[in-house]
Short mmCIF file of C-alpha atoms and ligand atoms in Angstrom, two decimals:
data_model
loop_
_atom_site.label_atom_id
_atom_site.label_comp_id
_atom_site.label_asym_id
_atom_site.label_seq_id
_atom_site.Cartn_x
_atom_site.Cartn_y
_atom_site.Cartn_z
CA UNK A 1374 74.47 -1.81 -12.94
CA UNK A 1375 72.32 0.16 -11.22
CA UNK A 1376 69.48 2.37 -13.43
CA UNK A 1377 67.39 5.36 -12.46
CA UNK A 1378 64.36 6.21 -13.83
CA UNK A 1379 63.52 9.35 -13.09
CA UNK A 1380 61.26 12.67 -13.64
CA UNK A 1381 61.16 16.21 -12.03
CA UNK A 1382 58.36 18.83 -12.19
CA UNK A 1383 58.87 22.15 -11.89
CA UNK A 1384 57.45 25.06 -10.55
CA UNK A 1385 57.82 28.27 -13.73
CA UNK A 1386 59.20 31.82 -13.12
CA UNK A 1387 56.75 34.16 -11.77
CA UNK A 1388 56.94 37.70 -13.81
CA UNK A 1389 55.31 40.97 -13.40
CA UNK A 1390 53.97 41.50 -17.06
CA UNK A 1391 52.86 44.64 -18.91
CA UNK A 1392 50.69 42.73 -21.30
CA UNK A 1393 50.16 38.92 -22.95
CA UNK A 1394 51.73 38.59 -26.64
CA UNK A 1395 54.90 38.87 -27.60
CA UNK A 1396 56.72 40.13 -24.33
CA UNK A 1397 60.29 40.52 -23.36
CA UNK A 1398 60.93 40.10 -19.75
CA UNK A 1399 63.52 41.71 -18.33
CA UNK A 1400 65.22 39.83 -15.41
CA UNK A 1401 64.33 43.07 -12.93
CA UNK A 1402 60.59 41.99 -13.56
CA UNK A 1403 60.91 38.62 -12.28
CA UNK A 1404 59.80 38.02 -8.75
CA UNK A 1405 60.39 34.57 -8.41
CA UNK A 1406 62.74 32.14 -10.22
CA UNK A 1407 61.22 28.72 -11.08
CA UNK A 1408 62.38 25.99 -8.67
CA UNK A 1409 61.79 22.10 -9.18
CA UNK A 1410 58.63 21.16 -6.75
CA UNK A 1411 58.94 17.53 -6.26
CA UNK A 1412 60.86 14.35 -8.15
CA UNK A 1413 59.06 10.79 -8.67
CA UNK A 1414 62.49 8.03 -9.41
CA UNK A 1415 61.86 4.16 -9.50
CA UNK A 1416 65.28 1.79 -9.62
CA UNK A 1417 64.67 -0.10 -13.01
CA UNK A 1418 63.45 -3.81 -11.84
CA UNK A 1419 62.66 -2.46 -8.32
CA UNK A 1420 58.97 -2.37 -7.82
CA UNK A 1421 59.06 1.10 -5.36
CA UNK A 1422 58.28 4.44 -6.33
CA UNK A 1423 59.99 7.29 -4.40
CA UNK A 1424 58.91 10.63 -4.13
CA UNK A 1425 59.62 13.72 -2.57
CA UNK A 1426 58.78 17.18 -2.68
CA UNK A 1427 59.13 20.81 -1.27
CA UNK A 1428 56.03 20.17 0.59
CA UNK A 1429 57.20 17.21 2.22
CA UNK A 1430 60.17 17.75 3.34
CA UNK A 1431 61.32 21.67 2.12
CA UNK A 1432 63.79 22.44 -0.79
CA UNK A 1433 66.90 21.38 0.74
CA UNK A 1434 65.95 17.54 2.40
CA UNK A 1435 64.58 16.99 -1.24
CA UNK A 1436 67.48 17.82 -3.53
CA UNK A 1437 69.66 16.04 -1.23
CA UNK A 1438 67.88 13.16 -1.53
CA UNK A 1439 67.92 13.20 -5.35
CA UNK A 1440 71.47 14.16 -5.12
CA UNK A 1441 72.07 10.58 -3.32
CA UNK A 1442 70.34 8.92 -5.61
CA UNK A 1443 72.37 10.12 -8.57
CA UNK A 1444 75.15 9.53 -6.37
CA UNK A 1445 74.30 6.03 -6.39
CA UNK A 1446 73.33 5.64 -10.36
CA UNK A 1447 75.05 3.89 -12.94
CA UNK A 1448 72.66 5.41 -15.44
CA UNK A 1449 69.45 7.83 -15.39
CA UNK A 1450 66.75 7.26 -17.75
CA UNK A 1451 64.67 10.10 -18.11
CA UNK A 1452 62.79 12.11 -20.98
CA UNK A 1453 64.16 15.39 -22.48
CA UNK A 1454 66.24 15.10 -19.17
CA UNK A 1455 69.49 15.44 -21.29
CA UNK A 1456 67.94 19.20 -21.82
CA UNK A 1457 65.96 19.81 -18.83
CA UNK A 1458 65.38 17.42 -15.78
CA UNK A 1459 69.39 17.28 -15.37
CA UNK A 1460 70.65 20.69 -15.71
CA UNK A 1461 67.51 22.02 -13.62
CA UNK A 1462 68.63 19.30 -10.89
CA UNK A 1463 72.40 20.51 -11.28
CA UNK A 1464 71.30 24.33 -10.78
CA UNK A 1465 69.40 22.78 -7.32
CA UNK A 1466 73.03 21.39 -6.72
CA UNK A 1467 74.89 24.07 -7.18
CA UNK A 1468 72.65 26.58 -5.58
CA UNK A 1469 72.33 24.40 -2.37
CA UNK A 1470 76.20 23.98 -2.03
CA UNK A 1471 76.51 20.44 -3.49
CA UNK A 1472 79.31 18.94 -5.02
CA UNK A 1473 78.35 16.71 -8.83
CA UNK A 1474 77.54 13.48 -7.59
CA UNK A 1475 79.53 10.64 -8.94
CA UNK A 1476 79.11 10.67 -12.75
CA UNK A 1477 76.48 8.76 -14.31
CA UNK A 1478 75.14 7.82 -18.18
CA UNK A 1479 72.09 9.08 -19.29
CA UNK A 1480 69.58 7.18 -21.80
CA UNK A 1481 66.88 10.19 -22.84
CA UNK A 1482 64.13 8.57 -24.32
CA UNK A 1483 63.20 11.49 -26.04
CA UNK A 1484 66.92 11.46 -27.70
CA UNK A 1485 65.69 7.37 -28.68
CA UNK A 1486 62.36 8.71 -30.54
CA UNK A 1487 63.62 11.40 -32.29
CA UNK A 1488 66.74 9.36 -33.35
CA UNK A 1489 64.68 5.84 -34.66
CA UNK A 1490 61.07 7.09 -35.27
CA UNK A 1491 59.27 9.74 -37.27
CA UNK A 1492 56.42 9.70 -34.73
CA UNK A 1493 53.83 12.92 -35.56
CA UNK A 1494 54.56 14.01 -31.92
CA UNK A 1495 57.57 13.49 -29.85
CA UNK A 1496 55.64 14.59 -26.67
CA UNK A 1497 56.06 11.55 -24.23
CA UNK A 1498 51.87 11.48 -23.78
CA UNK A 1499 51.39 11.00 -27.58
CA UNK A 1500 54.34 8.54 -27.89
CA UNK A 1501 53.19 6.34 -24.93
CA UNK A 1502 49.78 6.41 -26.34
CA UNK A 1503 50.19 5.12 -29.57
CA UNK A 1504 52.82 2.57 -28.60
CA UNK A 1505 49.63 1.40 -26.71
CA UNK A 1506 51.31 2.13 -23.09
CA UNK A 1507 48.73 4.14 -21.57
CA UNK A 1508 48.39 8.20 -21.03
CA UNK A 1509 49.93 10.22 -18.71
CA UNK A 1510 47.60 10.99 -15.76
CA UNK A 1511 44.98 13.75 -16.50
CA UNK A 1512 45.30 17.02 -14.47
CA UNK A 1513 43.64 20.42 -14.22
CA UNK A 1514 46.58 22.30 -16.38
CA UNK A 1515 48.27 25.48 -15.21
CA UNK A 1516 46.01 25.33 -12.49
CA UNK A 1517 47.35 22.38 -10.82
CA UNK A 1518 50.75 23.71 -10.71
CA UNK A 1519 49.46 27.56 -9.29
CA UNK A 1520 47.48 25.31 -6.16
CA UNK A 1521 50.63 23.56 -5.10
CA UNK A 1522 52.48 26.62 -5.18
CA UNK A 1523 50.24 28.18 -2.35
CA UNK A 1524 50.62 24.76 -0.92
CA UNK A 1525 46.76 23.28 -1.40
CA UNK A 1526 47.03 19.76 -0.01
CA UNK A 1527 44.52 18.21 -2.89
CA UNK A 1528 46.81 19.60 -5.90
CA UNK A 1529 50.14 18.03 -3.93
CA UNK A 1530 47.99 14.67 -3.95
CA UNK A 1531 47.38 15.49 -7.64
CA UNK A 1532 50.96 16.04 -8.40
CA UNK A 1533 52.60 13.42 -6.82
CA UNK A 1534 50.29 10.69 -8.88
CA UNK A 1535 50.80 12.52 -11.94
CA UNK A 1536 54.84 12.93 -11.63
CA UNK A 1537 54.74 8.75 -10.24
CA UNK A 1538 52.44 8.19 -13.28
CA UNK A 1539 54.98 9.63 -15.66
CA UNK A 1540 58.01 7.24 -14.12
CA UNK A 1541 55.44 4.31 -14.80
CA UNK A 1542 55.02 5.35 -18.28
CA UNK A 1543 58.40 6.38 -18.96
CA UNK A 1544 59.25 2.39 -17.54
CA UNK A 1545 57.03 1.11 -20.22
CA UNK A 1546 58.49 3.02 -22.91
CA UNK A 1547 62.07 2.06 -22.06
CA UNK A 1548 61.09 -1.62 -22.07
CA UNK A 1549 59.38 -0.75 -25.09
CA UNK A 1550 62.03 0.79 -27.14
CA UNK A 1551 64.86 -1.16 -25.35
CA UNK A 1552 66.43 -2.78 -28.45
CA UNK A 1553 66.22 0.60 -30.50
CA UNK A 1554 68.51 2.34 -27.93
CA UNK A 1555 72.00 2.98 -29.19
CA UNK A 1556 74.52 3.78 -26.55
CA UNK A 1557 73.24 1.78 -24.24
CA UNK A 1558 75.37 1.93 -20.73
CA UNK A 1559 77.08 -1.40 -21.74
CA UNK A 1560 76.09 -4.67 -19.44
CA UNK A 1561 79.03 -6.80 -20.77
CA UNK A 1562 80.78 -4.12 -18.68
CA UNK A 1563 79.33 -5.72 -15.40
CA UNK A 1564 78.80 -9.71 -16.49
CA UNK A 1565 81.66 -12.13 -16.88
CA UNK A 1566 79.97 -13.94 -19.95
CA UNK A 1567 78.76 -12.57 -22.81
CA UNK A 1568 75.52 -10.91 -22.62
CA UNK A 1569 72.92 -8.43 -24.38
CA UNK A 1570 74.37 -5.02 -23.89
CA UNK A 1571 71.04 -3.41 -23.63
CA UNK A 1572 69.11 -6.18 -21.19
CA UNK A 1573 72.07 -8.52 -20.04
CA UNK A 1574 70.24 -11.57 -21.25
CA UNK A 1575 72.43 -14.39 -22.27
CA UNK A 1576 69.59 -15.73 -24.34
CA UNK A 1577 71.52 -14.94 -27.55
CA UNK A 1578 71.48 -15.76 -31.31
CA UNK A 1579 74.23 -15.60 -33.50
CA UNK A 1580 73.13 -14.21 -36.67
CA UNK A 1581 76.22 -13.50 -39.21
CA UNK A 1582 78.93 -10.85 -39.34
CA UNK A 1583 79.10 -7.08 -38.25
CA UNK A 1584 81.88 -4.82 -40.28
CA UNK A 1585 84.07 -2.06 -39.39
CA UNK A 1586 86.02 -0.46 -41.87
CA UNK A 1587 88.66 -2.78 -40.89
CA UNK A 1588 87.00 -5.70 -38.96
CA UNK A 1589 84.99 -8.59 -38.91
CA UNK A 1590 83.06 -9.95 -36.00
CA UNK A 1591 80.46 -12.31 -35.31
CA UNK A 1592 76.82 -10.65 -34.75
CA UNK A 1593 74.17 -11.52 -32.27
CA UNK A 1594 70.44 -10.84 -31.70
CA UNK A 1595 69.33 -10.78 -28.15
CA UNK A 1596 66.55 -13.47 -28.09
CA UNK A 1597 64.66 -11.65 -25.34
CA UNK A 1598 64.68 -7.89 -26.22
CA UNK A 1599 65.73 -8.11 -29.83
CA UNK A 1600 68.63 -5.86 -29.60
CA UNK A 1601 71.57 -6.53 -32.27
CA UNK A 1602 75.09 -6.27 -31.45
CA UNK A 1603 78.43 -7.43 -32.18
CA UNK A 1604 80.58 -9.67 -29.97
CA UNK A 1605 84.37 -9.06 -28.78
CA UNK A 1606 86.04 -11.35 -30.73
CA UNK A 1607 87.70 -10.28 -33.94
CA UNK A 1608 86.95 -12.69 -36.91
CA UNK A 1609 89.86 -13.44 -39.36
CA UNK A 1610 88.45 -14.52 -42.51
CA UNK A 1611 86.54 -11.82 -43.88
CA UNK A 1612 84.16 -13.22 -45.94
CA UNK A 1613 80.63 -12.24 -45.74
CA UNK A 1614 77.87 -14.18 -47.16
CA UNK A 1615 75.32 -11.61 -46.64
CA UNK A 1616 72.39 -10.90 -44.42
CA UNK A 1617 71.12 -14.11 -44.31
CA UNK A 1618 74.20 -16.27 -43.08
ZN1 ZN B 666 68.48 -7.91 -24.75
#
């Protein structure tokens, strides 16, 4: 199964504005429609970092590469991509003439902290940070993104280590949280024996029953993530000692 890790920046509309608070913008006082500036992906268990960007190699080269590699996903991990990262890159697909690449799961680690954790933030720099993961790399703000927009070469350096640093962290938090995920694109799917759905280990415990309203089946833990799951096999007796069986 092949993952994606992947993050986009973007570049925000640009407005003509009659003031600062509390302003509705009409869409005849926009002059320029945000547009996605560059994309950092890593293949999960792959040690290289791609990245590309309008400055590189213009609009078009770029969202055809990151159309290929969706092409070529089994699964995209990304954060608040469900919401933003994907429909922004299906907008660049349908406004440069491309078809949807193949389908493809998505695992939004945003969607896995809000659905286990009652974290204070849900902002991926806080989250990494207190998991003890590191911080997202620093940057000059608003400022940063206005300099690569007129195409200063420092800023594009600046951008391109910040939206790499981002996959990095977003890699540590997926190994981090790997057991919480739910929904996990299923590995069993792609591995003839038995495995961890989440991490395909085969280092597995069986630890008592898992119930459906009308089933019983045997339970595992994945000794090497921690993830619990339940195996294939329907059990016929359905008597359940408890937790600790
Ligand atoms: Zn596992």
């Amino acid at each position: 199964m092949k993952i994606l890790l992947l993050d986009i920046e973007t570049a925000p509309n640009l407005a003509y504005v009659w003031g600062l608070f509390n302003q509705n913008i009409s869409i005849s006082q926009i002059s320029e429609s945000g547009y996605t500036l560059c994309y950092a992906a890593k293949w999960l268990h792959s040690k290289t970092m791609m990245f590309d960007s309008i400055k590189k190699s213009g609009s078009k080269k770029m969202i055809k590469g990151l159309h290929k590699l969706l092409e070529e996903a089994d699964a995209v991990i990304h954060y608040n991509g469900r919401k933003f990262d994907i429909p922004v890159i299906n907008r660049e697909f349908v406004m440069h003439k491309l078809q949807p690449p193949s389908p493809y799961k998505q695992i939004d680690m945003l969607s896995v902290c809000r659905g286990n954790f009652r974290f204070t933030s849900n902002k991926l720099d806080y989250v990494s940070q207190v998991l003890g993961l590191g911080a997202k790399v620093k940057h000059a703000g608003h400022e940063l993104w206005v300099n690569c927009m007129a195409g200063d070469a420092a800023a594009w350096k600046m951008m391109e280590k910040y939206n790499k640093g981002d996959v990095i962290i977003l890699e540590r938090l997926y190994h981090e949280l790997l057991p919480w995920i739910k929904n996990h694109p299923n590995y069993n799917l792609y591995h003839e024996d038995l495995c961890c759905p989440n991490c395909e280990s085969e280092n597995l415990q069986a630890r008592g029953y898992a119930t459906t309203a009308a089933c019983v089946y045997k339970r595992y833990q994945c000794k090497d993530c921690g993830k619990w799951f339940r195996g294939n096999d329907r059990i016929k007796q359905p008597k359940i000692k408890g937790k600790d069986c």
